[in-house]
């Protein structure tokens, strides 16, 4: 045996030849029409200052929502205004429903359904489904759901 032990790695004359793995080409994929990706927003929200926001993925709104957004893989949306908490409100999409949830904000959040007369306070940790025409209040700010396209991104 040599000092490096290379004799142990060399095949013996009596060993059968080792099978060499062969790479097979990947299976052919049908090249029909390329899949069309629906790039329309899942919802459009209009804030009380006229700004419109497209919802394409779950988001967190607030004065400084960056830390919560990064830790929960959410899109941050900075909302300035009195009584808005750092991470105030979460907007998500689940089972083709647009949901809002108060993030434990100090001044709370509420919704007023289209045609409703009294806003309903949101309880932190209890997501509520909303529809077009619903007004959502967060601190001293608000937005209205203009439209939804919830079955778009399946």
Coordinates of C-alpha atoms in Angstrom, one line a residue:
X1 CA 0.0 0.0 0.0
X2 CA 1.2 3.5 -0.7
X3 CA 1.4 6.2 1.9
X4 CA -1.7 8.1 0.6
X5 CA -3.9 5.0 0.7
X6 CA -4.7 5.3 -3.0
X7 CA -4.6 1.5 -3.3
X8 CA -7.9 1.3 -1.4
X9 CA -9.7 3.4 -4.0
X10 CA -8.4 1.5 -7.1
X11 CA -10.8 -1.2 -8.3
X12 CA -9.6 -4.7 -8.0
X13 CA -9.2 -6.8 -11.1
X14 CA -11.9 -9.2 -9.7
X15 CA -14.5 -6.3 -9.2
X16 CA -17.1 -6.1 -11.9
X17 CA -17.1 -2.8 -13.9
X18 CA -18.9 0.0 -12.1
X19 CA -22.1 1.2 -13.6
X20 CA -21.8 4.7 -14.9
X21 CA -24.9 6.7 -14.5
X22 CA -26.3 8.1 -17.7
X23 CA -28.0 11.4 -17.8
X24 CA -31.3 11.1 -19.6
X25 CA -32.8 14.1 -21.4
X26 CA -35.6 15.8 -19.6
X27 CA -39.1 14.7 -20.7
X28 CA -40.5 16.8 -23.5
X29 CA -43.1 19.3 -22.4
X30 CA -46.0 20.0 -24.7
X31 CA -45.4 23.4 -26.3
X32 CA -48.9 24.6 -26.6
X33 CA -49.9 28.1 -25.8
X34 CA -47.8 29.7 -23.1
X35 CA -49.6 30.0 -19.8
X36 CA -51.2 33.4 -19.5
X37 CA -50.5 35.0 -16.2
X38 CA -53.2 37.3 -14.9
X39 CA -51.5 40.5 -13.8
X40 CA -54.6 42.3 -12.8
X41 CA -54.6 43.5 -9.2
X42 CA -56.6 41.3 -6.8
X43 CA -58.3 44.5 -5.4
X44 CA -58.2 48.2 -5.7
X45 CA -58.5 50.5 -2.7
X46 CA -59.1 54.2 -2.8
X47 CA -57.9 56.2 0.3
X48 CA -59.5 59.3 1.7
X49 CA -56.8 61.5 0.0
X50 CA -57.7 60.0 -3.4
X51 CA -54.6 57.7 -3.7
X52 CA -55.5 54.3 -5.2
X53 CA -53.6 51.2 -4.1
X54 CA -53.6 47.9 -6.0
X55 CA -53.6 44.8 -3.8
X56 CA -51.6 42.0 -5.5
X57 CA -50.5 40.1 -2.4
X58 CA -51.1 40.2 1.4
X59 CA -50.0 43.6 2.9
X60 CA -49.7 45.4 6.2
X61 CA -50.6 49.0 6.5
X62 CA -49.3 51.5 9.1
X63 CA -47.1 54.4 9.9
X64 CA -44.0 52.2 9.8
X65 CA -45.0 48.6 8.8
X66 CA -41.6 47.5 7.5
X67 CA -40.5 45.3 10.4
X68 CA -43.8 43.4 10.6
X69 CA -43.9 43.1 6.8
X70 CA -40.5 41.5 6.6
X71 CA -41.1 39.1 9.4
X72 CA -44.5 37.9 8.0
X73 CA -43.6 38.1 4.2
X74 CA -46.2 40.9 3.6
X75 CA -46.0 43.9 1.3
X76 CA -45.7 47.1 3.5
X77 CA -47.9 50.1 2.8
X78 CA -46.9 53.3 4.7
X79 CA -50.0 55.3 5.7
X80 CA -49.4 58.7 7.3
X81 CA -51.9 60.3 9.5
X82 CA -53.0 60.8 13.0
X83 CA -53.8 57.8 15.2
X84 CA -52.3 55.3 12.7
X85 CA -50.1 52.7 14.5
X86 CA -46.8 51.4 13.2
X87 CA -48.4 48.2 12.0
X88 CA -52.1 49.0 12.0
X89 CA -54.1 46.8 9.5
X90 CA -53.4 43.7 7.5
X91 CA -55.2 43.0 4.1
X92 CA -55.0 39.5 2.8
X93 CA -56.7 37.2 0.3
X94 CA -58.0 33.8 1.3
X95 CA -60.4 31.4 -0.4
X96 CA -61.3 34.2 -2.9
X97 CA -62.2 36.6 -0.1
X98 CA -60.6 39.9 0.7
X99 CA -59.9 40.0 4.4
X100 CA -58.9 42.8 6.8
X101 CA -57.6 42.3 10.3
X102 CA -56.5 44.9 12.9
X103 CA -52.9 44.3 14.0
X104 CA -53.5 45.2 17.6
X105 CA -53.4 48.9 16.9
X106 CA -53.8 51.4 19.7
X107 CA -56.7 53.3 18.0
X108 CA -58.4 50.4 16.4
X109 CA -59.9 49.7 12.9
X110 CA -63.5 49.5 11.8
X111 CA -65.5 48.6 8.6
X112 CA -68.7 50.1 7.2
X113 CA -70.4 47.8 4.7
X114 CA -71.8 49.4 1.6
X115 CA -75.2 50.8 2.5
X116 CA -74.5 50.2 6.2
X117 CA -75.2 52.9 8.8
X118 CA -72.9 51.9 11.7
X119 CA -69.2 51.0 11.5
X120 CA -68.2 47.7 13.0
X121 CA -65.0 47.6 15.2
X122 CA -62.5 45.0 14.1
X123 CA -61.1 42.7 16.8
X124 CA -57.3 42.1 16.5
X125 CA -56.6 38.6 15.2
X126 CA -60.1 38.1 13.8
X127 CA -60.0 38.6 10.0
X128 CA -63.2 39.9 8.4
X129 CA -64.2 39.5 4.8
X130 CA -65.0 42.7 2.9
X131 CA -66.5 43.5 -0.5
X132 CA -66.5 46.3 -3.0
X133 CA -68.1 49.4 -1.5
X134 CA -66.9 48.6 2.0
X135 CA -65.2 51.5 3.8
X136 CA -62.3 50.6 6.1
X137 CA -61.2 53.0 8.9
X138 CA -57.7 52.8 10.4
X139 CA -56.9 55.5 12.9
X140 CA -57.9 58.8 11.4
X141 CA -57.6 57.4 7.8
X142 CA -59.9 55.4 5.7
X143 CA -60.1 53.6 2.3
X144 CA -62.9 52.2 0.2
X145 CA -62.7 48.9 -1.7
X146 CA -63.4 49.9 -5.3
X147 CA -63.2 46.5 -7.0
X148 CA -62.0 43.0 -6.5
X149 CA -60.7 40.3 -8.8
X150 CA -60.2 37.6 -6.3
X151 CA -60.3 34.5 -8.5
X152 CA -57.5 35.9 -10.7
X153 CA -54.3 34.4 -9.2
X154 CA -55.1 30.7 -8.9

